[in-house]
PDB file of C-alpha atoms and ligand atoms in Angstrom:
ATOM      1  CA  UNK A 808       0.000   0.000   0.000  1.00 45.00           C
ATOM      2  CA  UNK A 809       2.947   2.320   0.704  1.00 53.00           C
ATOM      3  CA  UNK A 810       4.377   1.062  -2.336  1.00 62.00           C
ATOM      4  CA  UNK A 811       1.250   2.311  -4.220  1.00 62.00           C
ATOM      5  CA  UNK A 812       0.825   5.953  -2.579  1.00 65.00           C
ATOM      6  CA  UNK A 813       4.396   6.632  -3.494  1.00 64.00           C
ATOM      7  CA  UNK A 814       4.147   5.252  -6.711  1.00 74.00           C
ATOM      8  CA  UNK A 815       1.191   7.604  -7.166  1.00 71.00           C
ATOM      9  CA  UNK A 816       3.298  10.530  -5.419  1.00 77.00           C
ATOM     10  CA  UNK A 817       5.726   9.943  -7.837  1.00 77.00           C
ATOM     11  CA  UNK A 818       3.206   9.866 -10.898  1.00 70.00           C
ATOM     12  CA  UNK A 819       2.096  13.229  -9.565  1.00 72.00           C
ATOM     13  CA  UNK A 820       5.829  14.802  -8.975  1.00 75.00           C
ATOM     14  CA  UNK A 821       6.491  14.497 -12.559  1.00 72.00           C
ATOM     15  CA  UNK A 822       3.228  15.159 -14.022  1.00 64.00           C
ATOM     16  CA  UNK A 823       3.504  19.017 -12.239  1.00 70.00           C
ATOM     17  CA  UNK A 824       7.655  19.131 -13.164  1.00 70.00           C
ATOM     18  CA  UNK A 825       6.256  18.083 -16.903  1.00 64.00           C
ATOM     19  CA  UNK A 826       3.581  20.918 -16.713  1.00 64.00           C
ATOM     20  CA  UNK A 827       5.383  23.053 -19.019  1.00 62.00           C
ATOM     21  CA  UNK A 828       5.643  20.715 -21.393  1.00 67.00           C
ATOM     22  CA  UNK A 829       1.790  20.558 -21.816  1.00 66.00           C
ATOM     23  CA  UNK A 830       0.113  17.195 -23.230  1.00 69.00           C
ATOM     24  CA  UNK A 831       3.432  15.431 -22.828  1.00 73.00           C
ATOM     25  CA  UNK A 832       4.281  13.720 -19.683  1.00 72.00           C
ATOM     26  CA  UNK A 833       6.815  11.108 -18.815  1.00 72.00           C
ATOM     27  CA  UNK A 834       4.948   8.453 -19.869  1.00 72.00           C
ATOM     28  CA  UNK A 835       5.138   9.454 -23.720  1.00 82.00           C
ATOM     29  CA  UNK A 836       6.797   6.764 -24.814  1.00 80.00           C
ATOM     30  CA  UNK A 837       8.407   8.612 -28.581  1.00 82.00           C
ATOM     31  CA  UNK A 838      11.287   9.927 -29.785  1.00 89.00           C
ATOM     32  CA  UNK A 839       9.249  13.657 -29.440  1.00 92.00           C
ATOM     33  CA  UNK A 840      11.822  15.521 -31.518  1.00 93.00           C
ATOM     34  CA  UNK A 841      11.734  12.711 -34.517  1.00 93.00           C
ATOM     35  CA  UNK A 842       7.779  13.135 -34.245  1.00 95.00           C
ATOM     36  CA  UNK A 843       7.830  16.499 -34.416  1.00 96.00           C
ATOM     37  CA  UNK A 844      10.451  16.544 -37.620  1.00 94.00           C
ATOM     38  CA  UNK A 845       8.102  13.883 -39.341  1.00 95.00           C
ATOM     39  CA  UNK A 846       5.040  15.540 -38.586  1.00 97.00           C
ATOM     40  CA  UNK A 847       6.387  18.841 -40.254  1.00 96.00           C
ATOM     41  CA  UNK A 848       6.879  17.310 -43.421  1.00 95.00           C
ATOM     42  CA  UNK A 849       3.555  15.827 -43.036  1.00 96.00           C
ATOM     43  CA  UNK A 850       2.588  19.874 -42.795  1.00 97.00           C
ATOM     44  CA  UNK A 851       4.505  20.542 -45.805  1.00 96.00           C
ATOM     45  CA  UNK A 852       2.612  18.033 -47.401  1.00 96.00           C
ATOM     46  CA  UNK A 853      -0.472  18.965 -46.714  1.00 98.00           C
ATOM     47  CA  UNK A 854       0.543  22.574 -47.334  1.00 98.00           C
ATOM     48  CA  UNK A 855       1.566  21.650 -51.049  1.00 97.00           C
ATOM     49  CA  UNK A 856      -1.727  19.365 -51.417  1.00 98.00           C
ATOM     50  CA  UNK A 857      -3.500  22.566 -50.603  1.00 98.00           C
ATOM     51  CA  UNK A 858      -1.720  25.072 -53.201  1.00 98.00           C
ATOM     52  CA  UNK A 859      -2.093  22.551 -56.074  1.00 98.00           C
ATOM     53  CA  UNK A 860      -5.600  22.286 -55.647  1.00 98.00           C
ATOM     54  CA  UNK A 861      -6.106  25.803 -55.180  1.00 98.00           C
ATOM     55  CA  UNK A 862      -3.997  26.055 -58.586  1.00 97.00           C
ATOM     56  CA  UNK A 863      -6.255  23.341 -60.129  1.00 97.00           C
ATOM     57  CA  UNK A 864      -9.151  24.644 -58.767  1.00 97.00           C
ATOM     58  CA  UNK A 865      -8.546  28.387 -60.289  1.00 96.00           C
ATOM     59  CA  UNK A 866      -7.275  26.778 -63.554  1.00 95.00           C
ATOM     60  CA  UNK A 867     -10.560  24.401 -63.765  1.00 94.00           C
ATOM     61  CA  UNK A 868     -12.537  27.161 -63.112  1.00 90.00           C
ATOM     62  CA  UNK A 869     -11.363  29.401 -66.145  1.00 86.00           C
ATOM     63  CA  UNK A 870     -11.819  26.036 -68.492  1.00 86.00           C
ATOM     64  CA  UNK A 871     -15.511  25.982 -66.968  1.00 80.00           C
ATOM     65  CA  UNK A 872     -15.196  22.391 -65.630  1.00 89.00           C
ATOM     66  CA  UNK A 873     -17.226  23.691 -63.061  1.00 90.00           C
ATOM     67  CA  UNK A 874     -17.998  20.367 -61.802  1.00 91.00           C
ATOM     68  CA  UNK A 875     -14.444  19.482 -61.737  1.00 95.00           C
ATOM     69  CA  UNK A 876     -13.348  22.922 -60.052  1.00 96.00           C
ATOM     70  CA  UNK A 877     -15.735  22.060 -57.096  1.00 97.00           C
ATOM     71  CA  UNK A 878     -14.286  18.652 -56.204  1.00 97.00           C
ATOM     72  CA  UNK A 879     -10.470  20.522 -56.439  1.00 98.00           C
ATOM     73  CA  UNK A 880     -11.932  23.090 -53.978  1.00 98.00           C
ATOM     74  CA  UNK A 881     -13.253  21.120 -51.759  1.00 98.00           C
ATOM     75  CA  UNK A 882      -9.939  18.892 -51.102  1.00 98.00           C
ATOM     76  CA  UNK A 883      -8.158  21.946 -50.917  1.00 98.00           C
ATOM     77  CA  UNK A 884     -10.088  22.668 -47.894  1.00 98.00           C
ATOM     78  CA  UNK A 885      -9.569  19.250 -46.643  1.00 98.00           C
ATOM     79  CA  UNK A 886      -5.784  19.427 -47.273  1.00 98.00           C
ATOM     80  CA  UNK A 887      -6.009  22.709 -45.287  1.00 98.00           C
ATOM     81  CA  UNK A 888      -7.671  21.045 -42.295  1.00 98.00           C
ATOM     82  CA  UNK A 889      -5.053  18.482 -42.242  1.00 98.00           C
ATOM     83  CA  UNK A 890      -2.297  21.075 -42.478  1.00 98.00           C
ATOM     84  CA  UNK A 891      -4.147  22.542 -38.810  1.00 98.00           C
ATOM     85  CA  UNK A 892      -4.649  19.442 -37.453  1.00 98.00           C
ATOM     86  CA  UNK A 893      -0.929  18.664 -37.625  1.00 98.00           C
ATOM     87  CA  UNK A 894       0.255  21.564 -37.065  1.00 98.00           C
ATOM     88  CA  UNK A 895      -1.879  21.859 -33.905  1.00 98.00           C
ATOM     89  CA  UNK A 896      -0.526  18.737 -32.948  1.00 98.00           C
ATOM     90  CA  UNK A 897       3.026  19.907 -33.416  1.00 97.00           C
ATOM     91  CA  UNK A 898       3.023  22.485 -31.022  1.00 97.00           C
ATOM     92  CA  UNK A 899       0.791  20.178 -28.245  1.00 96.00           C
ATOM     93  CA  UNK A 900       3.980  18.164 -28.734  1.00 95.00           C
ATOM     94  CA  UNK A 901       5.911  21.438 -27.746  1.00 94.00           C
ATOM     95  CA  UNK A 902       7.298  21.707 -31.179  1.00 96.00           C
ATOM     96  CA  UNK A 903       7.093  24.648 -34.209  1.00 97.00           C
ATOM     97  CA  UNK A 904       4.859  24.207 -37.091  1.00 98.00           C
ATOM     98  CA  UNK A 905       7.284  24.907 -39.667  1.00 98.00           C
ATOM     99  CA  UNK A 906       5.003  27.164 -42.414  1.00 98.00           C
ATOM    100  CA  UNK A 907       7.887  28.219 -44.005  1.00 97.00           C
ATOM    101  CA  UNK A 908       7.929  28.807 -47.722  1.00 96.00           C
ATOM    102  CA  UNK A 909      11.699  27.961 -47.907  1.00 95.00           C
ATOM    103  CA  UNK A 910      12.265  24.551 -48.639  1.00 94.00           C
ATOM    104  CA  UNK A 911       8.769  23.878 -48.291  1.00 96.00           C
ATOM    105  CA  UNK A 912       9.008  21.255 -51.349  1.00 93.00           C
ATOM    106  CA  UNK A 913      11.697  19.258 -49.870  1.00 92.00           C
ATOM    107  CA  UNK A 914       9.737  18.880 -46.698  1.00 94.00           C
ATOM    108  CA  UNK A 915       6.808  17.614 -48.814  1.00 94.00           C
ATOM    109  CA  UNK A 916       6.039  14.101 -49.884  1.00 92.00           C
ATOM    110  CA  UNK A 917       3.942  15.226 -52.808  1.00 90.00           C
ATOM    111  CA  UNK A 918       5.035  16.979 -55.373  1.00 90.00           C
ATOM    112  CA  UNK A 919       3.716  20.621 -56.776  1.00 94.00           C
ATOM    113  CA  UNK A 920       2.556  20.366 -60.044  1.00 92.00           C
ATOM    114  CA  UNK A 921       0.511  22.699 -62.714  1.00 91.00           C
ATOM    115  CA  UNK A 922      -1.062  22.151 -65.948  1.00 93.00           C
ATOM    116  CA  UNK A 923      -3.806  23.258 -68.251  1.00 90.00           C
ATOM    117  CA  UNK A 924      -4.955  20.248 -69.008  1.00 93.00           C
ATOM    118  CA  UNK A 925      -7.950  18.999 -66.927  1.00 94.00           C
ATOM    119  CA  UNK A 926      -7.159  15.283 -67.440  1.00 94.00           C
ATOM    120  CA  UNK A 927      -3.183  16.257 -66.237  1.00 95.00           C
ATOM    121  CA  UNK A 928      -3.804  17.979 -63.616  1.00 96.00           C
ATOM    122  CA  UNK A 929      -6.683  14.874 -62.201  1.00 96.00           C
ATOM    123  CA  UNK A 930      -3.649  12.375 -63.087  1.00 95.00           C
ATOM    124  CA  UNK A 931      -1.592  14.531 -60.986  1.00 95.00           C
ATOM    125  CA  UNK A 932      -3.414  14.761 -57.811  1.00 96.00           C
ATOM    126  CA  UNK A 933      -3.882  10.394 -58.240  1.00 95.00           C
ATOM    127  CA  UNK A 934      -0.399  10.611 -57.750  1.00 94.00           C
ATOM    128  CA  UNK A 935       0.271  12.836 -55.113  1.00 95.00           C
ATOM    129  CA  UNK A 936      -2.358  11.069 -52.967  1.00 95.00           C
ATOM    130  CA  UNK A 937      -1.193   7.951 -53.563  1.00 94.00           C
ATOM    131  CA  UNK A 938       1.929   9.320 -52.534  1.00 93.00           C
ATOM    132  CA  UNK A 939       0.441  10.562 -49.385  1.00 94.00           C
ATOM    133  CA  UNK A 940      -1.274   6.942 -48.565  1.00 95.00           C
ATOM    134  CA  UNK A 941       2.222   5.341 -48.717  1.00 93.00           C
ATOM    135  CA  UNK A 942       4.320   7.500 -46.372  1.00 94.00           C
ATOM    136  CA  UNK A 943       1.294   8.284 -44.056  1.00 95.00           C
ATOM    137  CA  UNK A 944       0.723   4.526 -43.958  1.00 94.00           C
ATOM    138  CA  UNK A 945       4.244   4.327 -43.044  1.00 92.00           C
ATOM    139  CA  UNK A 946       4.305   7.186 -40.155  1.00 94.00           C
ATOM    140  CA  UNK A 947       1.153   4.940 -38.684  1.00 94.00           C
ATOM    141  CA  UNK A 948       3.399   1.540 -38.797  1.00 92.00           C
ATOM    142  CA  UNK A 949       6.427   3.380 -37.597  1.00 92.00           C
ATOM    143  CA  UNK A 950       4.699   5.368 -34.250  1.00 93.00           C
ATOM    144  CA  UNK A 951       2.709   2.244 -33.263  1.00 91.00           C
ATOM    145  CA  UNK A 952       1.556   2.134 -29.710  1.00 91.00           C
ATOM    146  CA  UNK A 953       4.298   4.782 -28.653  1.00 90.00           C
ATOM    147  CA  UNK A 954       2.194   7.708 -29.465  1.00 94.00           C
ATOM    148  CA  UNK A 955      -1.563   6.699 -30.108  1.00 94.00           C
ATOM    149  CA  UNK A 956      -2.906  10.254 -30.167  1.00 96.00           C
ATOM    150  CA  UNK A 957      -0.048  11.251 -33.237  1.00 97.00           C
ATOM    151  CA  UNK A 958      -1.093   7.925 -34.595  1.00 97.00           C
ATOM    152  CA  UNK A 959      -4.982   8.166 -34.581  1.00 98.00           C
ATOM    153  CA  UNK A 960      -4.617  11.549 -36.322  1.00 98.00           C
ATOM    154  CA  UNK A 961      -2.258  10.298 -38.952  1.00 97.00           C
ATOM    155  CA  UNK A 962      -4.859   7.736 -39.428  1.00 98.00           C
ATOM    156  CA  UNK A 963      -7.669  10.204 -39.917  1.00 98.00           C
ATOM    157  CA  UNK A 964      -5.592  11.770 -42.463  1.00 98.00           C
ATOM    158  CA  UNK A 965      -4.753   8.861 -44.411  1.00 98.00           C
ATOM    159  CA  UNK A 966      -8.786   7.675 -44.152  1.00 98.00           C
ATOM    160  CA  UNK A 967      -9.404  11.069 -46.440  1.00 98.00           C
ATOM    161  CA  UNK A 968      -6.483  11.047 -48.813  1.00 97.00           C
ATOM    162  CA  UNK A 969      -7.808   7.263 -49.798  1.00 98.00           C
ATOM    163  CA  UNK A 970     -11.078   8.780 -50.457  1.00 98.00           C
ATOM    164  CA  UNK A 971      -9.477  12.008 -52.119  1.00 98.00           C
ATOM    165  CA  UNK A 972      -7.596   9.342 -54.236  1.00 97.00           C
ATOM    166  CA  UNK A 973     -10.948   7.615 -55.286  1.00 97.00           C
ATOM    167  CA  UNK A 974     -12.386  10.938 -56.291  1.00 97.00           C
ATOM    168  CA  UNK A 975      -9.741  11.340 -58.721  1.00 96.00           C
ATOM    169  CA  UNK A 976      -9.753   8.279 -59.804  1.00 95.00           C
ATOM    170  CA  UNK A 977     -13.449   8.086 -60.392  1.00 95.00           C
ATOM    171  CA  UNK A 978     -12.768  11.775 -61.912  1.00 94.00           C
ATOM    172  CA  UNK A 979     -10.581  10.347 -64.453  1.00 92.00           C
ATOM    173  CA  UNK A 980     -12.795   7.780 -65.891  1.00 92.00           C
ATOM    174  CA  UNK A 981     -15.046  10.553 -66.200  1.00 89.00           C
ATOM    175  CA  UNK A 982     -13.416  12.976 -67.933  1.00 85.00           C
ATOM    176  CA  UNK A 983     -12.004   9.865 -70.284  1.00 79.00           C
ATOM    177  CA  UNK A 984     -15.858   9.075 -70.693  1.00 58.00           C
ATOM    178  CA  UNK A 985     -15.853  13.011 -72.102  1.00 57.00           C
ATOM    179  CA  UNK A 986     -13.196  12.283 -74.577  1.00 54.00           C
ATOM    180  CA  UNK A 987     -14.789   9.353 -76.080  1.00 48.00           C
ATOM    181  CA  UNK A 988     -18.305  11.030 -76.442  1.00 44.00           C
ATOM    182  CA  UNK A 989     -16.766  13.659 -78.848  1.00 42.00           C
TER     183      UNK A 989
HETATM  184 FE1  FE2 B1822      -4.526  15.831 -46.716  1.00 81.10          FE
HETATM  185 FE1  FE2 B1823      -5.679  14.463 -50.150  1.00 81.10          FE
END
């Protein structure tokens, strides 16, 4: 029983010496600084994601694929959500949300890319979310049970990007459909 109360003393001493650090305590189990650095380029991903949609969006727009513009808007909103979640998360984690423009596209997984062709910029997008799936699926393998609340979010993250990859994908049999009609 004595063992117990100053086991719980104990618990308690380092969750108020720990206060500063906010949501982490000395039971967080990761490498914080290697979370942090993965997590940024996670940001820059999502960052990028967001520009080239906004850029696809714009560019859709003034082709009047106005069907096709709405779908790029809306996952460049979704992108942008992710890029706050994470970031968020970053600085729970005591770290900085890197937003900065320099070197931005080596942080990223995904690639920038413009075109002004609708079909291009649809194949495009496939890509970079498929890129995101990969190393997202990877971050979730690598954290494991030694961060669940990085984890779970990563896994939100990825759960959209597979269904932003099956909008394109369902996009480009569309557009292909298009083609053939004329
Ligand atoms: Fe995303
Ligand atoms: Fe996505």
């Amino acid at each position: 029983m004595n063992t117990f109360k100053a086991d719980i003393e104990e618990i308690r001493r380092r969750a108020r010496e720990k206060m500063d650090e906010g949501a982490v305590t000395a039971f967080y189990q990761a490498d914080r600084a290697k979370v942090i650095e993965v997590l940024n380029e996670v940001l820059a991903t999502e960052m990028v994601c967001t520009f080239r949609y906004k850029n696809h969006y714009f560019m859709a727009k003034g082709i009047h694929s106005e069907a096709v513009a709405q779908e790029f808007l809306q996952h460049a909103q979704e992108e942008e959500q992710h890029a706050d979640m994470v970031a968020d998360r970053i600085a729970e984690l005591g770290g900085n949300p890197n937003y900065s423009p320099v070197g931005l596209a080596t942080r990223s997984h995904s690639e920038y890319s413009e075109s002004d062709s609708l079909e291009d910029m649809i194949r495009e997008d496939l890509v970079a979310e498929r890129i995101a799936i990969a190393t997202y699926s990877e971050i979730v393998r690598w954290l494991g049970n030694e961060d669940p609340t990085t984890r779970r979010l990563v896994e939100t993250i990825l759960a959209k990007e597979e269904e932003h990859a099956d909008d394109m994908a369902k996009l480009l049999v569309r557009i292909g459909v298009q083609h053939d009609g004329h």
